[in-house]
Amino acid sequence: MKIQDPAQFGRVAVVMGGSSAEREVSLDSGRNVLAALKARGVDAHAIDGIPALLDALRAGHFARVFNILHGQHGGGEDGVLQGALESLHVPYTGSGVLGSALSMDKTRSKRVWQSLGLPTPKFVALPRGADVHAAARQIGFPLIVKPACEGSSVGITRVFEEKDLDAAVALAQKYPGDLLMETLIEGDELTVGILGRQVLPSIHIVPKGAFYDYNAKYIAEDTRYICPGLEGDAEAALRGLSLEAFDALGCSGWGRVDVMRDRQGRDWLLEVNTAPGMTSHSLVPKAAAVAGIDYQELCWRVLETSFREDA
């Protein structure tokens, strides 16, 4: 739904922070979103975390929610917050319960894509206590070890030799839940933002270091972003695949699909983010800008996705 008058949104809670491993990124995103919405005349207010938000909603303080929490376990991106908001009949931005929960679980995301014939790297799910060396023999080196349900590249290690495997597993096990081991696709890192039904230009991420880790995402100033990341038919195919992957997980509203493109030019789906970062380093704002959508307009259009019929 296209909204012309900011008063139509009512009083908006911009929920940020929370208690996940991505708290600091969420606070940074939230401050930017809040400033942008206020600049466009929206009656927007910051709320830190889910408990404070639910208290305010039960007291009738807000008409809708702009969710810029990241991650799980209090991070607001795993379907738990979405379920609470559904039960309170409060509209909110982004994906619903199913899309949020499924996207947060990388293993189950990949199983859905596999079942539909969509390309995703070979993988093994690793419950706690699993034989990681046997899994590694099944996958083959090089491989990636990561928590199955975290974002922002936390706890991820690229493993090229068996001697480095135990340290990689120990790092990933610092985070809640199961682990995921998958084939390391060597090639280009790409990401595709989705806004409503509009697929934004892809971004080719060129980190100075070995790969696009937490530091390259949020701290380093030397990561290069090429947008659009591909040209012609290759770009069109990547955008089409990204929307297909997004829809397959039941996602809606807005999000971002992360992809690896191997040396043979094949695209491999990694994950979907249902509440992408909105910091100064973030990718969706960069792609939106190339598509002619400035940051304030982007925040406005994300907020429009809280009107579900067109989300």
Tab-separated table of C-alpha atoms in Angstrom:
chain	number	residue	atom	x	y	z
A	1	MET	CA	0.000	0.000	0.000
A	2	LYS	CA	1.279	3.461	-0.937
A	3	ILE	CA	0.986	5.926	1.938
A	4	GLN	CA	0.993	9.658	1.250
A	5	ASP	CA	0.393	11.112	4.715
A	6	PRO	CA	2.702	10.110	7.611
A	7	ALA	CA	-0.288	10.358	9.953
A	8	GLN	CA	-1.676	7.215	8.295
A	9	PHE	CA	1.034	5.177	9.997
A	10	GLY	CA	-0.086	6.320	13.453
A	11	ARG	CA	2.425	6.203	16.295
A	12	VAL	CA	5.292	3.901	15.265
A	13	ALA	CA	7.594	1.921	17.559
A	14	VAL	CA	11.056	1.439	16.061
A	15	VAL	CA	12.209	-1.614	17.993
A	16	MET	CA	15.982	-2.043	18.135
A	17	GLY	CA	18.761	-3.399	20.321
A	18	GLY	CA	17.402	-6.475	22.011
A	19	SER	CA	19.492	-9.222	23.545
A	20	SER	CA	20.947	-11.152	20.592
A	21	ALA	CA	24.579	-11.353	19.474
A	22	GLU	CA	23.742	-8.584	16.981
A	23	ARG	CA	22.566	-6.000	19.530
A	24	GLU	CA	25.089	-3.279	18.665
A	25	VAL	CA	24.413	-3.518	14.927
A	26	SER	CA	20.682	-3.316	15.605
A	27	LEU	CA	21.088	-0.199	17.750
A	28	ASP	CA	23.094	1.461	14.966
A	29	SER	CA	20.468	0.475	12.367
A	30	GLY	CA	17.648	1.625	14.615
A	31	ARG	CA	19.081	5.078	15.248
A	32	ASN	CA	19.374	5.649	11.499
A	33	VAL	CA	15.842	4.406	10.784
A	34	LEU	CA	14.371	6.510	13.576
A	35	ALA	CA	16.042	9.684	12.291
A	36	ALA	CA	14.891	8.983	8.712
A	37	LEU	CA	11.263	8.367	9.668
A	38	LYS	CA	11.150	11.472	11.861
A	39	ALA	CA	12.607	13.522	9.022
A	40	ARG	CA	9.665	12.369	6.870
A	41	GLY	CA	7.155	13.416	9.528
A	42	VAL	CA	6.417	9.971	11.001
A	43	ASP	CA	5.544	9.912	14.716
A	44	ALA	CA	8.282	7.361	15.455
A	45	HIS	CA	9.836	6.406	18.802
A	46	ALA	CA	12.707	4.134	19.830
A	47	ILE	CA	12.040	1.029	21.929
A	48	ASP	CA	14.873	-1.231	23.124
A	49	GLY	CA	14.042	-4.918	23.016
A	50	ILE	CA	10.983	-7.143	22.967
A	51	PRO	CA	9.808	-6.971	26.630
A	52	ALA	CA	9.667	-3.155	26.601
A	53	LEU	CA	7.914	-3.211	23.223
A	54	LEU	CA	5.226	-5.659	24.343
A	55	ASP	CA	4.580	-3.646	27.501
A	56	ALA	CA	4.129	-0.482	25.423
A	57	LEU	CA	1.853	-2.234	22.926
A	58	ARG	CA	-0.367	-3.727	25.628
A	59	ALA	CA	-0.677	-0.234	27.075
A	60	GLY	CA	-1.887	0.983	23.657
A	61	HIS	CA	1.033	3.337	22.980
A	62	PHE	CA	1.732	2.347	19.355
A	63	ALA	CA	-0.225	1.621	16.177
A	64	ARG	CA	2.483	-0.368	14.378
A	65	VAL	CA	6.069	-1.598	14.654
A	66	PHE	CA	9.143	-1.023	12.508
A	67	ASN	CA	11.236	-4.062	13.433
A	68	ILE	CA	14.967	-3.452	13.079
A	69	LEU	CA	16.019	-6.067	15.633
A	70	HIS	CA	18.592	-8.542	14.283
A	71	GLY	CA	19.141	-12.183	15.162
A	72	GLN	CA	17.496	-14.757	17.420
A	73	HIS	CA	16.961	-15.189	21.180
A	74	GLY	CA	15.631	-11.707	21.814
A	75	GLY	CA	16.788	-10.515	18.420
A	76	GLY	CA	13.325	-10.285	16.912
A	77	GLU	CA	14.239	-11.904	13.591
A	78	ASP	CA	13.343	-15.533	14.402
A	79	GLY	CA	9.530	-15.494	14.389
A	80	VAL	CA	9.055	-15.158	18.158
A	81	LEU	CA	8.389	-11.415	18.084
A	82	GLN	CA	6.270	-11.807	14.951
A	83	GLY	CA	4.052	-14.337	16.753
A	84	ALA	CA	3.615	-12.003	19.712
A	85	LEU	CA	2.669	-9.122	17.408
A	86	GLU	CA	0.202	-11.317	15.518
A	87	SER	CA	-1.453	-12.273	18.803
A	88	LEU	CA	-1.790	-8.584	19.713
A	89	HIS	CA	-3.058	-7.720	16.191
A	90	VAL	CA	-0.320	-5.121	15.790
A	91	PRO	CA	0.973	-4.617	12.223
A	92	TYR	CA	4.740	-4.783	11.702
A	93	THR	CA	7.363	-4.580	8.966
A	94	GLY	CA	8.955	-7.522	7.235
A	95	SER	CA	8.282	-11.231	7.138
A	96	GLY	CA	5.715	-13.050	9.237
A	97	VAL	CA	6.200	-15.912	11.686
A	98	LEU	CA	7.034	-18.654	9.177
A	99	GLY	CA	9.343	-16.642	6.925
A	100	SER	CA	11.222	-15.210	9.906
A	101	ALA	CA	11.681	-18.553	11.683
A	102	LEU	CA	12.626	-20.478	8.568
A	103	SER	CA	15.123	-17.880	7.335
A	104	MET	CA	16.843	-17.700	10.722
A	105	ASP	CA	17.511	-21.455	10.561
A	106	LYS	CA	20.042	-21.804	7.738
A	107	THR	CA	19.846	-25.598	7.717
A	108	ARG	CA	16.094	-25.710	7.205
A	109	SER	CA	16.276	-22.889	4.663
A	110	LYS	CA	18.671	-24.987	2.620
A	111	ARG	CA	16.446	-28.068	2.896
A	112	VAL	CA	13.519	-26.090	1.463
A	113	TRP	CA	15.661	-24.798	-1.410
A	114	GLN	CA	17.008	-28.295	-2.073
A	115	SER	CA	13.478	-29.701	-2.239
A	116	LEU	CA	12.624	-27.128	-4.918
A	117	GLY	CA	15.792	-27.716	-6.911
A	118	LEU	CA	17.288	-24.322	-6.035
A	119	PRO	CA	21.104	-24.259	-5.847
A	120	THR	CA	22.686	-24.175	-2.379
A	121	PRO	CA	26.109	-25.501	-1.307
A	122	LYS	CA	26.377	-29.113	-0.109
A	123	PHE	CA	25.911	-29.201	3.661
A	124	VAL	CA	25.673	-31.275	6.810
A	125	ALA	CA	23.644	-30.291	9.872
A	126	LEU	CA	25.681	-30.707	13.051
A	127	PRO	CA	23.733	-31.211	16.270
A	128	ARG	CA	25.759	-30.758	19.457
A	129	GLY	CA	28.068	-33.734	19.943
A	130	ALA	CA	28.081	-34.762	16.262
A	131	ASP	CA	31.230	-36.248	14.727
A	132	VAL	CA	32.528	-33.157	12.958
A	133	HIS	CA	35.505	-34.955	11.416
A	134	ALA	CA	33.218	-37.520	9.785
A	135	ALA	CA	31.042	-34.646	8.499
A	136	ALA	CA	34.106	-32.908	7.103
A	137	ARG	CA	35.094	-36.047	5.208
A	138	GLN	CA	31.591	-36.117	3.747
A	139	ILE	CA	31.737	-32.451	2.668
A	140	GLY	CA	35.410	-32.265	1.742
A	141	PHE	CA	37.787	-29.350	2.198
A	142	PRO	CA	37.635	-26.385	1.891
A	143	LEU	CA	34.495	-25.927	3.948
A	144	ILE	CA	32.688	-23.460	6.176
A	145	VAL	CA	31.629	-24.022	9.790
A	146	LYS	CA	29.007	-21.682	11.239
A	147	PRO	CA	26.207	-21.502	13.797
A	148	ALA	CA	22.994	-22.577	12.058
A	149	CYS	CA	20.965	-19.704	13.517
A	150	GLU	CA	23.105	-16.560	13.735
A	151	GLY	CA	23.588	-13.624	11.400
A	152	SER	CA	26.151	-10.868	10.786
A	153	SER	CA	28.815	-13.506	10.067
A	154	VAL	CA	29.270	-14.239	13.773
A	155	GLY	CA	30.993	-17.519	14.596
A	156	ILE	CA	31.906	-18.351	10.984
A	157	THR	CA	35.230	-19.944	10.000
A	158	ARG	CA	36.571	-20.959	6.611
A	159	VAL	CA	38.447	-24.251	7.058
A	160	PHE	CA	41.002	-25.408	4.492
A	161	GLU	CA	42.658	-28.246	6.426
A	162	GLU	CA	41.511	-30.798	8.998
A	163	LYS	CA	43.954	-29.504	11.625
A	164	ASP	CA	41.935	-26.264	11.828
A	165	LEU	CA	38.539	-27.935	12.162
A	166	ASP	CA	38.320	-28.283	15.961
A	167	ALA	CA	39.054	-24.572	16.525
A	168	ALA	CA	36.367	-23.617	14.008
A	169	VAL	CA	33.814	-25.835	15.754
A	170	ALA	CA	34.782	-24.434	19.170
A	171	LEU	CA	34.139	-20.883	17.927
A	172	ALA	CA	30.764	-21.728	16.388
A	173	GLN	CA	29.704	-23.582	19.557
A	174	LYS	CA	29.962	-20.345	21.547
A	175	TYR	CA	26.581	-19.459	20.048
A	176	PRO	CA	23.240	-21.168	20.832
A	177	GLY	CA	21.827	-23.978	18.761
A	178	ASP	CA	23.189	-26.437	16.225
A	179	LEU	CA	26.015	-25.936	13.754
A	180	LEU	CA	26.101	-26.089	9.970
A	181	MET	CA	28.968	-27.290	7.805
A	182	GLU	CA	28.888	-26.557	4.093
A	183	THR	CA	31.105	-26.560	1.035
A	184	LEU	CA	33.156	-23.380	0.738
A	185	ILE	CA	32.240	-21.810	-2.595
A	186	GLU	CA	35.265	-19.907	-3.838
A	187	GLY	CA	34.298	-16.974	-5.987
A	188	ASP	CA	32.372	-13.716	-5.652
A	189	GLU	CA	30.143	-12.705	-2.759
A	190	LEU	CA	26.872	-11.125	-3.890
A	191	THR	CA	23.749	-9.937	-2.161
A	192	VAL	CA	20.328	-8.949	-3.461
A	193	GLY	CA	17.884	-6.703	-1.611
A	194	ILE	CA	14.129	-7.142	-1.934
A	195	LEU	CA	11.658	-4.346	-1.219
A	196	GLY	CA	8.016	-5.336	-1.516
A	197	ARG	CA	8.050	-7.113	-4.897
A	198	GLN	CA	10.880	-4.969	-6.252
A	199	VAL	CA	14.217	-6.756	-6.570
A	200	LEU	CA	17.023	-4.236	-6.092
A	201	PRO	CA	20.282	-4.301	-8.052
A	202	SER	CA	22.744	-6.893	-6.797
A	203	ILE	CA	25.891	-5.873	-4.934
A	204	HIS	CA	29.258	-7.554	-5.477
A	205	ILE	CA	31.112	-7.340	-2.174
A	206	VAL	CA	34.889	-7.097	-2.407
A	207	PRO	CA	36.427	-7.227	1.080
A	208	LYS	CA	40.091	-6.392	1.500
A	209	GLY	CA	40.562	-9.506	3.656
A	210	ALA	CA	39.892	-13.157	2.871
A	211	PHE	CA	36.116	-12.916	3.138
A	212	TYR	CA	33.211	-10.707	4.194
A	213	ASP	CA	33.407	-11.201	7.961
A	214	TYR	CA	31.955	-9.121	10.817
A	215	ASN	CA	34.831	-6.618	10.640
A	216	ALA	CA	34.427	-6.128	6.887
A	217	LYS	CA	30.664	-5.693	7.306
A	218	TYR	CA	30.522	-3.170	10.113
A	219	ILE	CA	33.933	-1.701	10.877
A	220	ALA	CA	36.374	-1.692	7.966
A	221	GLU	CA	36.317	1.260	5.576
A	222	ASP	CA	38.170	-0.561	2.772
A	223	THR	CA	35.463	-3.020	1.686
A	224	ARG	CA	34.382	-2.238	-1.900
A	225	TYR	CA	30.801	-2.545	-3.119
A	226	ILE	CA	30.080	-2.843	-6.840
A	227	CYS	CA	26.420	-2.243	-7.726
A	228	PRO	CA	24.989	-3.693	-9.809
A	229	GLY	CA	27.244	-6.649	-9.148
A	230	LEU	CA	26.596	-8.329	-12.490
A	231	GLU	CA	25.404	-7.271	-15.933
A	232	GLY	CA	22.802	-8.275	-18.481
A	233	ASP	CA	21.405	-11.803	-18.360
A	234	ALA	CA	23.585	-12.808	-15.402
A	235	GLU	CA	22.166	-9.967	-13.298
A	236	ALA	CA	18.602	-10.761	-14.358
A	237	ALA	CA	19.082	-14.451	-13.515
A	238	LEU	CA	20.545	-13.643	-10.093
A	239	ARG	CA	17.670	-11.304	-9.245
A	240	GLY	CA	15.138	-13.912	-10.368
A	241	LEU	CA	16.805	-16.643	-8.289
A	242	SER	CA	16.901	-14.361	-5.255
A	243	LEU	CA	13.185	-13.603	-5.419
A	244	GLU	CA	12.449	-17.306	-5.889
A	245	ALA	CA	14.541	-18.143	-2.807
A	246	PHE	CA	12.832	-15.388	-0.785
A	247	ASP	CA	9.366	-16.601	-1.748
A	248	ALA	CA	10.274	-20.257	-1.118
A	249	LEU	CA	10.879	-19.491	2.569
A	250	GLY	CA	7.567	-17.671	2.956
A	251	CYS	CA	9.262	-14.295	3.318
A	252	SER	CA	7.506	-10.996	2.644
A	253	GLY	CA	7.863	-7.250	3.001
A	254	TRP	CA	11.574	-6.777	2.565
A	255	GLY	CA	14.814	-8.654	3.051
A	256	ARG	CA	18.151	-9.574	1.562
A	257	VAL	CA	19.365	-12.759	-0.122
A	258	ASP	CA	23.060	-13.679	0.149
A	259	VAL	CA	24.632	-15.627	-2.707
A	260	MET	CA	28.050	-16.949	-3.754
A	261	ARG	CA	28.969	-17.004	-7.446
A	262	ASP	CA	31.613	-19.613	-8.217
A	263	ARG	CA	34.450	-19.400	-10.741
A	264	GLN	CA	32.236	-21.112	-13.346
A	265	GLY	CA	29.568	-18.393	-13.018
A	266	ARG	CA	27.054	-20.505	-11.058
A	267	ASP	CA	25.045	-18.877	-8.275
A	268	TRP	CA	24.674	-20.631	-4.879
A	269	LEU	CA	22.142	-19.539	-2.255
A	270	LEU	CA	23.499	-19.040	1.269
A	271	GLU	CA	20.780	-17.415	3.372
A	272	VAL	CA	17.983	-14.853	3.603
A	273	ASN	CA	18.018	-11.977	6.080
A	274	THR	CA	14.505	-10.848	7.012
A	275	ALA	CA	15.579	-7.722	8.950
A	276	PRO	CA	18.726	-6.581	7.141
A	277	GLY	CA	21.093	-4.011	8.581
A	278	MET	CA	20.385	-0.346	7.998
A	279	THR	CA	23.732	1.076	9.163
A	280	SER	CA	26.043	3.346	7.170
A	281	HIS	CA	27.838	0.187	5.953
A	282	SER	CA	24.686	-1.772	5.153
A	283	LEU	CA	23.871	-3.282	1.798
A	284	VAL	CA	20.152	-2.725	1.206
A	285	PRO	CA	20.519	1.085	1.468
A	286	LYS	CA	23.434	0.958	-1.004
A	287	ALA	CA	21.397	-1.042	-3.543
A	288	ALA	CA	18.323	1.121	-3.014
A	289	ALA	CA	20.384	4.251	-3.723
A	290	VAL	CA	21.493	2.804	-7.069
A	291	ALA	CA	17.812	2.124	-7.830
A	292	GLY	CA	17.032	5.804	-7.110
A	293	ILE	CA	15.605	5.255	-3.598
A	294	ASP	CA	17.270	7.418	-0.955
A	295	TYR	CA	17.588	6.313	2.682
A	296	GLN	CA	14.538	8.202	3.945
A	297	GLU	CA	12.369	6.873	1.107
A	298	LEU	CA	13.681	3.353	1.758
A	299	CYS	CA	12.645	3.520	5.416
A	300	TRP	CA	9.235	4.882	4.405
A	301	ARG	CA	8.724	2.045	1.923
A	302	VAL	CA	9.794	-0.586	4.450
A	303	LEU	CA	7.274	0.884	6.895
A	304	GLU	CA	4.622	0.613	4.153
A	305	THR	CA	5.168	-3.168	4.192
A	306	SER	CA	3.439	-3.229	7.591
A	307	PHE	CA	0.190	-2.858	5.607
A	308	ARG	CA	0.091	-6.572	4.863
A	309	GLU	CA	-1.986	-6.791	1.689
A	310	ASP	CA	0.844	-5.529	-0.519
A	311	ALA	CA	3.745	-6.748	1.623
